[in-house]
Coordinates of C-alpha atoms in Angstrom, one line a residue:
M60 CA 84.2 120.9 77.4
P61 CA 82.4 117.9 78.4
N62 CA 84.0 115.6 81.1
A63 CA 84.8 113.2 78.2
P64 CA 85.5 115.3 75.2
V65 CA 85.2 113.6 71.8
L66 CA 86.8 114.5 68.7
G67 CA 84.0 116.3 67.1
D68 CA 84.2 119.0 69.6
L69 CA 87.8 119.9 68.4
A70 CA 87.2 119.8 64.7
T71 CA 86.6 122.5 62.4
P72 CA 84.6 121.7 59.3
V73 CA 86.6 122.1 56.0
T74 CA 86.4 122.2 52.5
V75 CA 87.1 119.1 50.2
V76 CA 88.8 119.7 46.9
A77 CA 89.8 117.2 44.3
A78 CA 93.5 116.2 44.2
D79 CA 93.9 118.0 40.6
V80 CA 93.2 121.4 42.0
G81 CA 96.1 123.7 41.5
V82 CA 98.4 124.5 44.6
G83 CA 97.9 128.2 44.0
A84 CA 94.1 128.0 44.2
I85 CA 94.2 126.0 47.4
E86 CA 96.8 128.5 48.8
A87 CA 94.3 131.3 47.7
M88 CA 91.3 129.4 49.6
I89 CA 93.4 129.1 52.8
R90 CA 94.6 132.8 53.0
A91 CA 90.9 133.9 52.2
D92 CA 89.8 132.6 55.7
P93 CA 92.2 133.7 58.6
D94 CA 90.5 130.6 60.8
C95 CA 90.9 128.2 58.4
L96 CA 93.4 125.3 59.4
G97 CA 93.7 123.8 55.8
L98 CA 91.8 121.7 53.4
V99 CA 91.2 118.2 52.6
A100 CA 92.2 116.7 49.3
D101 CA 90.4 114.0 47.9
D102 CA 92.6 111.7 45.3
G103 CA 90.2 108.8 44.1
G104 CA 88.7 108.2 47.7
T105 CA 91.8 108.6 49.6
L106 CA 91.8 111.9 51.7
Y107 CA 94.8 113.9 52.4
V108 CA 95.4 117.0 54.7
L109 CA 96.8 120.3 53.2
D110 CA 97.1 122.5 56.4
R111 CA 98.2 125.9 56.4
A112 CA 101.7 125.4 57.9
Y113 CA 102.5 122.4 55.4
L114 CA 101.4 124.6 52.3
E115 CA 103.4 127.7 53.6
A116 CA 106.4 125.4 54.0
V117 CA 106.1 123.6 50.6
L118 CA 105.5 127.1 48.7
A119 CA 108.7 128.7 50.4
G120 CA 110.9 126.0 49.4
R121 CA 111.9 124.7 52.7
L122 CA 110.7 121.1 51.8
G123 CA 112.7 121.2 48.6
Y124 CA 110.1 122.7 46.1
G125 CA 109.4 126.4 45.6
R126 CA 106.6 128.6 44.7
A127 CA 107.7 128.8 40.9
L128 CA 107.9 125.2 40.7
L129 CA 104.6 124.2 42.4
F130 CA 102.5 127.1 42.0
R131 CA 100.4 126.0 38.9
R132 CA 100.9 122.2 39.6
P133 CA 97.9 120.2 40.9
A134 CA 97.6 119.5 44.6
R135 CA 98.3 115.7 43.9
A136 CA 102.0 116.7 43.6
V137 CA 102.6 117.8 46.9
L138 CA 100.3 115.3 48.6
R139 CA 102.2 113.5 51.6
R140 CA 100.8 110.5 53.8
P141 CA 97.3 109.7 53.5
A142 CA 95.3 111.3 56.5
L143 CA 94.1 109.6 59.6
V144 CA 90.2 109.6 59.4
L145 CA 88.5 109.3 62.6
P146 CA 84.7 109.5 63.4
E147 CA 83.3 112.5 65.4
G148 CA 82.5 110.5 68.5
T149 CA 86.1 109.3 69.0
A150 CA 87.2 110.0 72.4
W151 CA 90.2 112.3 72.7
V152 CA 92.2 109.7 74.6
D153 CA 91.7 107.3 71.8
A154 CA 92.4 109.8 69.0
A155 CA 95.6 110.9 70.8
R156 CA 96.8 107.3 70.8
A157 CA 96.0 106.9 66.9
V158 CA 98.1 110.2 66.4
L159 CA 101.0 108.9 68.4
A160 CA 100.9 105.3 66.6
R161 CA 101.9 107.1 63.4
P162 CA 105.1 107.3 62.0
N163 CA 107.2 110.2 63.6
S164 CA 107.2 112.3 60.5
A165 CA 103.2 112.2 60.3
K166 CA 102.7 112.8 64.0
P167 CA 102.3 116.5 63.6
N168 CA 99.6 116.3 60.7
P169 CA 96.1 117.2 61.7
V170 CA 93.5 114.5 61.9
V171 CA 90.7 114.1 59.4
V172 CA 87.2 114.2 61.4
Q173 CA 84.2 112.3 59.8
F174 CA 80.9 113.9 61.0
D175 CA 77.9 111.8 61.4
D176 CA 76.2 113.8 58.6
G177 CA 79.0 113.1 56.2
R178 CA 80.8 116.6 56.4
L179 CA 84.4 116.4 57.1
G180 CA 86.4 118.5 59.6
I181 CA 90.1 118.7 60.6
A182 CA 91.4 118.7 64.4
P183 CA 94.9 119.8 65.4
V184 CA 96.9 117.2 67.1
G185 CA 98.3 119.4 69.9
P186 CA 95.4 119.4 72.4
L187 CA 94.8 115.7 71.8
V188 CA 98.6 114.7 72.9
E189 CA 98.1 117.4 75.7
H190 CA 95.0 115.6 76.8
L191 CA 96.7 112.3 76.7
S192 CA 99.6 113.5 78.6
R193 CA 97.4 114.9 81.3
R194 CA 95.3 111.7 81.5
Y195 CA 98.2 109.5 81.8
E196 CA 99.8 111.7 84.5
T197 CA 96.4 111.1 86.5
L198 CA 96.5 107.4 85.8
A199 CA 100.2 107.4 87.0
Q200 CA 98.5 108.3 90.4
Q201 CA 95.5 106.2 90.4
D202 CA 95.0 102.6 91.5
V203 CA 93.5 100.8 88.1
L204 CA 91.4 98.3 90.0
T205 CA 89.6 100.6 92.5
G206 CA 90.0 104.3 91.1
L207 CA 91.6 105.4 94.1
G208 CA 94.7 107.3 94.6
N209 CA 97.9 105.0 94.5
R210 CA 101.0 105.3 96.5
R211 CA 102.5 108.1 94.2
R212 CA 99.4 110.0 94.8
L213 CA 99.7 109.6 98.6
T214 CA 103.3 110.8 98.4
E215 CA 102.0 114.0 96.5
V216 CA 99.1 114.8 98.7
A217 CA 100.4 113.9 102.0
G218 CA 103.6 115.3 101.3
A219 CA 102.0 118.6 100.3
A220 CA 99.9 118.6 103.7
L221 CA 103.0 117.7 106.0
A222 CA 105.0 120.6 104.5
G223 CA 102.1 123.1 104.2
S224 CA 101.7 124.1 107.8
D225 CA 102.0 122.8 111.4
R226 CA 98.5 121.4 111.4
P227 CA 98.4 117.8 112.7
V228 CA 98.0 115.0 110.2
A229 CA 97.0 111.5 110.7
L230 CA 97.1 108.2 108.5
M231 CA 95.0 105.1 109.2
L232 CA 96.5 102.0 107.4
L233 CA 93.7 99.3 106.8
D234 CA 94.6 95.6 106.0
L235 CA 91.7 93.2 105.1
D236 CA 92.1 90.1 107.3
R237 CA 92.7 86.8 105.4
F238 CA 92.3 88.0 102.0
K239 CA 94.3 85.6 100.5
E240 CA 91.9 83.0 101.7
I241 CA 88.9 84.8 100.1
N242 CA 91.0 84.8 96.8
D243 CA 91.9 81.1 97.1
E244 CA 88.2 80.1 97.8
L245 CA 86.3 82.4 95.5
G246 CA 88.8 83.2 92.8
H247 CA 90.8 86.8 92.1
T248 CA 87.9 88.1 89.9
R249 CA 85.6 88.0 92.9
G250 CA 88.2 89.2 95.2
D251 CA 88.8 92.2 92.9
E252 CA 85.1 93.0 93.0
L253 CA 85.0 92.8 96.9
L254 CA 88.1 95.3 96.8
R255 CA 86.1 97.7 94.7
R256 CA 83.3 97.3 97.0
V257 CA 85.4 98.2 100.0
A258 CA 87.1 101.0 98.2
S259 CA 83.8 102.7 97.5
V260 CA 82.7 102.6 101.0
L261 CA 85.9 104.0 102.3
A262 CA 85.9 106.7 99.5
A263 CA 82.5 107.7 100.8
A264 CA 83.6 108.3 104.4
P265 CA 83.5 112.3 104.7
E266 CA 86.1 112.4 107.5
F267 CA 89.0 111.7 105.2
A268 CA 90.8 114.1 103.0
E269 CA 91.7 111.3 100.3
V270 CA 91.8 107.5 100.3
F271 CA 94.5 105.6 98.7
R272 CA 95.1 101.7 98.0
L273 CA 98.7 100.8 98.3
G274 CA 98.2 97.7 96.6
G275 CA 96.9 94.4 97.5
D276 CA 94.4 94.2 100.3
E277 CA 95.9 97.5 101.8
F278 CA 94.2 101.0 101.9
V279 CA 95.6 104.2 103.5
L280 CA 93.4 107.2 104.7
L281 CA 94.6 110.4 105.4
L282 CA 93.2 113.1 107.7
D283 CA 94.3 116.7 107.7
D284 CA 93.9 118.3 110.9
P285 CA 92.2 115.2 112.7
A286 CA 90.2 115.2 116.0
D287 CA 91.1 113.2 118.9
D288 CA 88.8 110.3 118.8
L289 CA 91.0 108.5 116.0
E290 CA 90.3 105.1 117.6
N291 CA 86.6 105.5 117.6
L292 CA 86.4 106.6 114.0
G293 CA 88.6 103.6 113.0
R294 CA 86.1 101.3 114.6
R295 CA 83.2 103.1 113.0
L296 CA 85.1 102.7 109.5
L297 CA 85.6 99.1 110.4
H298 CA 81.9 98.4 111.1
D299 CA 81.2 100.3 107.7
I300 CA 83.2 98.1 105.6
Q301 CA 82.1 94.9 107.4
G302 CA 79.1 94.2 104.9
P303 CA 78.1 91.7 104.3
F304 CA 79.0 92.2 100.6
T305 CA 77.2 89.9 98.1
V306 CA 79.8 88.9 95.5
A307 CA 78.6 86.7 92.7
G308 CA 75.9 85.5 94.9
V309 CA 78.2 84.6 97.8
P310 CA 77.6 87.0 101.1
I311 CA 80.9 87.9 102.4
T312 CA 81.7 89.6 105.7
V313 CA 84.7 91.7 105.7
E314 CA 87.0 91.9 108.7
A315 CA 90.1 94.1 108.9
S316 CA 92.9 95.5 111.0
L317 CA 93.6 99.1 111.3
G318 CA 96.6 101.1 112.5
I319 CA 96.8 104.8 113.2
A320 CA 99.8 107.1 113.3
R321 CA 99.5 111.0 113.9
T322 CA 102.2 113.6 113.6
T323 CA 104.0 115.1 116.6
P324 CA 106.0 118.3 116.9
G325 CA 109.3 117.9 114.8
H326 CA 107.8 114.6 113.3
R327 CA 106.3 115.3 110.3
D328 CA 107.6 112.7 107.6
L329 CA 105.4 110.5 105.6
A330 CA 107.6 107.5 105.7
E331 CA 107.8 107.6 109.5
L332 CA 103.8 108.0 109.7
L333 CA 103.5 105.0 107.3
A334 CA 106.0 103.1 109.0
G335 CA 104.4 103.9 112.5
A336 CA 100.6 103.0 111.2
D337 CA 102.2 99.6 109.7
T338 CA 103.4 98.8 113.1
A339 CA 100.2 99.7 114.8
M340 CA 98.1 97.7 112.3
Y341 CA 100.3 94.5 112.9
A342 CA 99.9 95.0 116.5
A343 CA 96.0 95.0 116.0
K344 CA 95.9 92.0 113.8
R345 CA 98.2 89.9 116.1
H346 CA 96.5 91.1 119.3
R347 CA 93.2 90.7 117.4
T348 CA 92.0 94.4 118.9
A349 CA 90.9 95.5 115.4
V350 CA 92.1 98.9 116.0
E351 CA 95.6 100.2 117.2
R352 CA 97.4 103.8 117.7
W353 CA 101.0 103.8 117.3
R354 CA 102.9 104.2 120.7
P355 CA 106.7 104.0 121.3
E356 CA 106.5 100.5 122.8
L357 CA 105.3 99.1 119.4
A358 CA 108.4 100.3 117.6
A359 CA 110.1 96.8 118.8
G360 CA 108.1 94.9 116.0
T361 CA 109.8 96.5 113.0
D362 CA 112.6 98.8 114.3
L363 CA 115.8 97.1 113.1
R364 CA 118.0 98.1 115.9
L365 CA 115.2 96.7 118.5
Q366 CA 115.1 93.5 115.9
A367 CA 118.7 93.3 116.7
E368 CA 118.1 93.2 120.3
L369 CA 115.7 90.7 120.0
R370 CA 118.4 88.3 119.1
T371 CA 120.6 89.3 121.9
A372 CA 117.3 89.4 124.2
I373 CA 116.7 85.5 123.2
D374 CA 120.4 84.6 124.2
Q375 CA 120.3 86.6 127.5
G376 CA 117.0 85.6 128.9
E377 CA 115.0 88.5 128.6
L378 CA 112.0 86.6 127.2
V379 CA 109.7 85.3 130.0
L380 CA 106.7 83.2 129.8
H381 CA 103.4 83.8 131.4
Y382 CA 100.8 81.2 131.9
Q383 CA 96.9 81.6 131.7
P384 CA 94.8 78.8 133.2
L385 CA 92.1 77.0 131.0
V386 CA 89.2 75.5 133.2
D387 CA 86.8 72.7 133.1
A388 CA 83.4 74.5 132.1
R389 CA 81.4 72.4 134.8
T390 CA 83.8 72.0 137.7
G391 CA 86.3 74.8 137.4
A392 CA 89.3 72.4 137.5
V393 CA 92.4 73.6 135.6
V394 CA 92.7 71.8 132.5
S395 CA 95.9 73.4 131.1
L396 CA 97.7 76.4 130.8
E397 CA 98.8 78.4 127.8
A398 CA 102.4 79.7 127.5
L399 CA 102.3 83.2 126.6
V400 CA 105.6 84.9 125.7
R401 CA 106.4 88.4 127.0
W402 CA 109.8 90.6 126.5
D403 CA 111.3 92.1 129.7
H404 CA 113.0 94.9 127.7
P405 CA 115.6 96.8 129.6
R406 CA 114.3 100.1 128.4
H407 CA 110.7 99.6 127.4
G408 CA 109.7 97.3 130.4
L409 CA 107.4 94.3 129.9
L410 CA 106.2 94.2 126.3
S411 CA 103.4 91.9 125.0
P412 CA 103.6 89.9 122.0
A413 CA 101.9 92.4 119.9
A414 CA 105.0 94.5 120.3
F415 CA 107.5 92.2 118.8
L416 CA 105.9 89.1 117.5
P417 CA 104.6 90.5 114.1
G418 CA 108.0 91.7 113.2
A419 CA 109.6 88.5 114.5
E420 CA 107.5 86.4 112.1
R421 CA 108.5 88.1 109.2
S422 CA 112.4 87.4 110.2
E423 CA 114.3 84.4 110.6
V424 CA 114.5 85.2 114.6
I425 CA 111.1 83.6 114.9
Q426 CA 113.0 80.4 114.7
A427 CA 115.2 81.0 117.7
L428 CA 112.1 82.7 119.6
T429 CA 110.0 79.8 119.3
D430 CA 112.8 77.3 120.4
R431 CA 113.4 79.4 123.4
V432 CA 109.7 79.6 124.2
L433 CA 109.3 75.7 123.6
S434 CA 112.2 74.7 125.7
E435 CA 111.4 76.9 128.5
A436 CA 107.7 75.9 128.6
I437 CA 108.5 72.2 128.4
A438 CA 111.1 72.6 131.1
Q439 CA 108.6 74.4 133.4
T440 CA 106.0 71.8 132.8
A441 CA 108.5 69.0 133.7
R442 CA 109.0 71.0 137.1
W443 CA 105.6 71.0 137.8
H444 CA 105.1 67.4 136.9
R445 CA 107.9 66.5 139.3
T446 CA 106.3 68.4 142.1
G447 CA 102.9 66.5 141.9
W448 CA 101.1 69.0 139.3
P449 CA 100.4 67.2 136.2
V450 CA 99.2 70.2 134.1
P451 CA 99.5 70.1 130.4
V452 CA 100.8 73.3 128.8
A453 CA 99.8 74.9 125.5
V454 CA 102.5 76.6 123.1
N455 CA 101.6 78.5 120.0
L456 CA 103.5 77.4 116.8
P457 CA 103.9 80.3 114.2
A458 CA 103.3 79.7 110.6
P459 CA 107.2 80.2 109.6
V460 CA 108.0 77.5 112.0
L461 CA 105.3 75.0 111.4
A462 CA 106.3 74.8 107.8
Q463 CA 109.8 73.8 108.5
D464 CA 111.0 70.2 108.6
R465 CA 113.1 70.5 111.8
I466 CA 110.1 71.3 114.2
V467 CA 109.2 67.6 114.7
G468 CA 112.7 66.8 115.9
V469 CA 112.9 69.9 118.0
I470 CA 109.8 68.9 120.0
E471 CA 110.8 65.2 120.2
G472 CA 114.3 66.4 121.4
L473 CA 112.9 68.6 124.2
L474 CA 110.3 66.1 125.3
T475 CA 113.0 63.4 125.8
E476 CA 115.7 65.8 127.3
H477 CA 112.8 66.9 130.3
R478 CA 111.4 63.6 130.5
L479 CA 108.1 65.0 130.1
P480 CA 105.2 62.7 128.7
A481 CA 104.1 64.0 125.1
D482 CA 100.4 64.2 126.4
A483 CA 101.7 67.0 128.7
L484 CA 102.3 69.4 125.6
I485 CA 99.5 70.8 123.5
V486 CA 100.8 72.7 120.3
E487 CA 98.2 75.5 119.2
I488 CA 98.1 76.5 115.3
T489 CA 95.8 78.9 113.5
E490 CA 94.1 78.4 110.4
S491 CA 96.5 81.0 108.8
A492 CA 99.5 79.1 110.1
V493 CA 98.3 75.9 108.3
M494 CA 97.7 77.8 105.1
T495 CA 101.2 79.0 104.7
R496 CA 102.2 75.7 103.4
P497 CA 99.2 73.5 103.7
D498 CA 100.5 70.2 102.7
R499 CA 103.8 70.4 104.6
S500 CA 102.2 71.9 107.6
A501 CA 99.6 69.0 107.8
D502 CA 102.3 66.4 107.5
H503 CA 104.2 68.0 110.4
L504 CA 101.2 68.1 112.6
R505 CA 100.5 64.3 112.0
K506 CA 104.1 63.7 113.0
I507 CA 104.0 65.9 116.1
R508 CA 100.5 64.0 117.0
E509 CA 102.2 60.7 116.5
L510 CA 104.5 61.5 119.4
G511 CA 101.7 62.0 121.8
V512 CA 101.4 65.5 121.6
R513 CA 97.9 67.1 121.4
V514 CA 96.8 69.5 118.7
A515 CA 94.8 72.6 119.2
M516 CA 93.6 74.9 116.5
D517 CA 93.2 78.6 117.7
D518 CA 91.4 81.4 116.7
F519 CA 88.7 79.3 115.1
G520 CA 86.1 81.1 113.1
T521 CA 88.2 84.0 111.8
G522 CA 89.4 82.5 108.6
Y523 CA 87.3 81.3 105.3
T524 CA 88.6 77.8 105.3
S525 CA 87.7 76.4 108.7
L526 CA 85.3 73.6 107.9
A527 CA 87.7 72.2 105.2
L528 CA 90.7 72.4 107.6
L529 CA 88.7 70.4 110.3
T530 CA 88.2 67.3 108.5
Q531 CA 91.7 67.4 107.0
L532 CA 94.0 68.2 110.0
P533 CA 94.8 65.7 113.1
L534 CA 93.3 67.9 115.7
D535 CA 92.4 67.3 119.3
E536 CA 91.0 70.8 120.4
L537 CA 89.3 73.5 118.7
K538 CA 89.4 77.2 120.3
L539 CA 86.6 79.3 119.3
D540 CA 87.9 83.0 118.8
Q541 CA 87.0 85.5 121.4
T542 CA 85.4 87.9 118.9
F543 CA 82.3 85.1 118.8
V544 CA 82.6 84.7 122.7
H545 CA 82.1 88.7 123.2
G546 CA 79.2 88.8 121.0
I547 CA 77.4 85.8 122.2
H548 CA 74.7 87.8 124.1
H549 CA 73.3 88.5 120.5
A550 CA 71.4 85.9 118.7
R551 CA 73.3 85.8 115.5
E552 CA 76.8 85.2 117.3
R553 CA 75.1 82.9 119.7
A554 CA 73.7 80.8 116.7
I555 CA 77.2 80.5 115.4
V556 CA 78.4 79.6 118.7
E557 CA 75.9 76.7 119.2
A558 CA 76.6 75.5 115.5
V559 CA 80.4 75.5 116.1
A560 CA 79.9 73.5 119.4
A561 CA 77.5 70.9 117.6
M562 CA 80.0 70.4 115.0
A563 CA 83.0 70.2 117.2
K564 CA 80.9 67.3 119.1
G565 CA 80.4 65.6 115.9
L566 CA 83.9 65.5 115.2
H567 CA 84.8 64.4 118.9
L568 CA 86.9 67.6 119.4
T569 CA 87.5 69.2 122.7
L570 CA 85.7 72.7 122.5
V571 CA 87.4 75.7 124.0
A572 CA 86.0 79.3 124.4
E573 CA 88.6 82.0 124.6
G574 CA 88.1 85.4 126.0
V575 CA 85.5 84.5 128.8
E576 CA 85.3 87.7 130.8
D577 CA 82.2 87.1 133.0
Q578 CA 80.2 84.4 134.6
E579 CA 77.2 85.1 132.5
T580 CA 79.0 84.5 129.3
A581 CA 80.6 81.2 130.9
D582 CA 77.1 80.0 131.8
I583 CA 76.0 80.4 128.2
L584 CA 79.2 78.6 126.8
T585 CA 78.6 75.8 129.2
A586 CA 74.9 75.1 128.3
A587 CA 76.0 75.3 124.7
G588 CA 78.4 72.3 125.3
F589 CA 81.9 74.0 125.6
D590 CA 84.3 71.7 127.5
V591 CA 86.9 74.2 128.5
L592 CA 86.9 77.9 129.0
Q593 CA 89.7 80.4 129.0
G594 CA 89.6 84.3 129.9
Y595 CA 90.4 87.1 132.3
H596 CA 87.4 85.6 134.4
F597 CA 89.6 82.7 135.4
G598 CA 92.7 84.2 135.5
R599 CA 95.2 86.6 133.6
P600 CA 98.5 85.4 132.3
V601 CA 101.0 85.5 135.2
P602 CA 104.7 84.2 135.8
P603 CA 105.0 80.8 136.8
D604 CA 105.7 81.6 140.6
R605 CA 102.4 83.6 140.7
L606 CA 100.0 80.4 139.6
D607 CA 98.0 78.3 142.5
V608 CA 99.6 74.9 142.0
A609 CA 97.3 73.8 144.5
T610 CA 94.4 74.0 142.3
P611 CA 93.6 70.5 140.7
A612 CA 94.6 69.8 137.3
R613 CA 93.6 67.2 134.9
V614 CA 94.4 66.1 131.5
P615 CA 91.4 66.4 128.9
S616 CA 90.0 63.1 127.8

């Protein structure tokens, strides 16, 4: 059979008789040919099927008639419902649907097939229904949009791989960054087209046993007996799906985050692998590392027990702040500090934000966590000011917190409590934070800025709505994402950086570059017009008692 069988492949040509031909004569015609499924009776242009099984039942009397009564009568006396007549080119799946749409009593009846040359045939319904059943089983395991396997298919394939042997199995969970913004900007139809383009690239990668779409913009890649260089493989994969893809005339570059989880002895559970890959993926997204492999310390981000511990940690002072300097691009003077939270976990040690913030942001604990960070950062800044070091400090406001009405009152109350000038505080927000509740977030930012607090947009350049946001939000600073800084030695990235610098200057914004790791990069950024630089080249995040408070500080103009 061809891959897409049609009804003509199943049909057997039949004799057409008039409806006034006797039942006995029709029985004799059928018995004369052992391969004959039946005949077609034509009653004034309406076609009926008289198949072998039905005619035997009629003449045996099981349908309430009997041979003696009907043998000499015309076929018209035993005709049932008119036949279902379909062209020979009808696909099996369509023919099966038509069969199942008939009344229950007619479902077993063969189908009359109209050949292109005018001949008629009949086709049994059994193979059609069986084919439809197999097709539905396939579709039940297939993502309609991309044709990839779905979650049900993943459960089946991965379950077999995990149960079949002791060979290692790995999962990669890939999530497109800011895909919602693509849908919002270009529309869902074009967003779907982009998903199909990405899926085709993933499906063509030879290293994977199978690729699945879990839904939305999440994909899972299964590796049976994987090699050890999973992180490198993940990075190559992200490069392959980067594009740009031209969708409806618009070139779109795809960025994604990828988490990896691999089986270990005694741990071959699919749910456990998925949870580990999910945790690693969110760590990669939050820490902007693109690829992360699951390790035990990341479990604090999603494990319910550790989430409960995080609530306790907030109350018991296990959260600590480290501060990273931002310096004047020309003088090297400290312009401000960024407060970065760490969790001094009693068992896991000092955990970075990637280990617990993604999980916290998906629960109500983020409110208490942010309150504690704001309180400690403002208190520490006030202490520095009282000792004669008037350095401003920046604090990140997560999306769920920025969208709450209470945030303005919290900031105002803390500034008053610690008698800190409002311009000593900088709040950093991201594009995704604003887009969670655009109108409400923008209103809150305006009220925060009216207090005298400075507002900075962090990670600029990683979203699809940046230019629109710049003209709508009350901003003082623009922080270019480190991905552009790291690529500044290439002509394309440098052109983007220089364009951003020119735009920021036109909007009278202080321009900040993060992720500066060497002097050559610092010199290029300074020449491009950046005001402030941040990165390991100038200092890593450290506890407040390790900062050099003798370094002069100035408030940005």
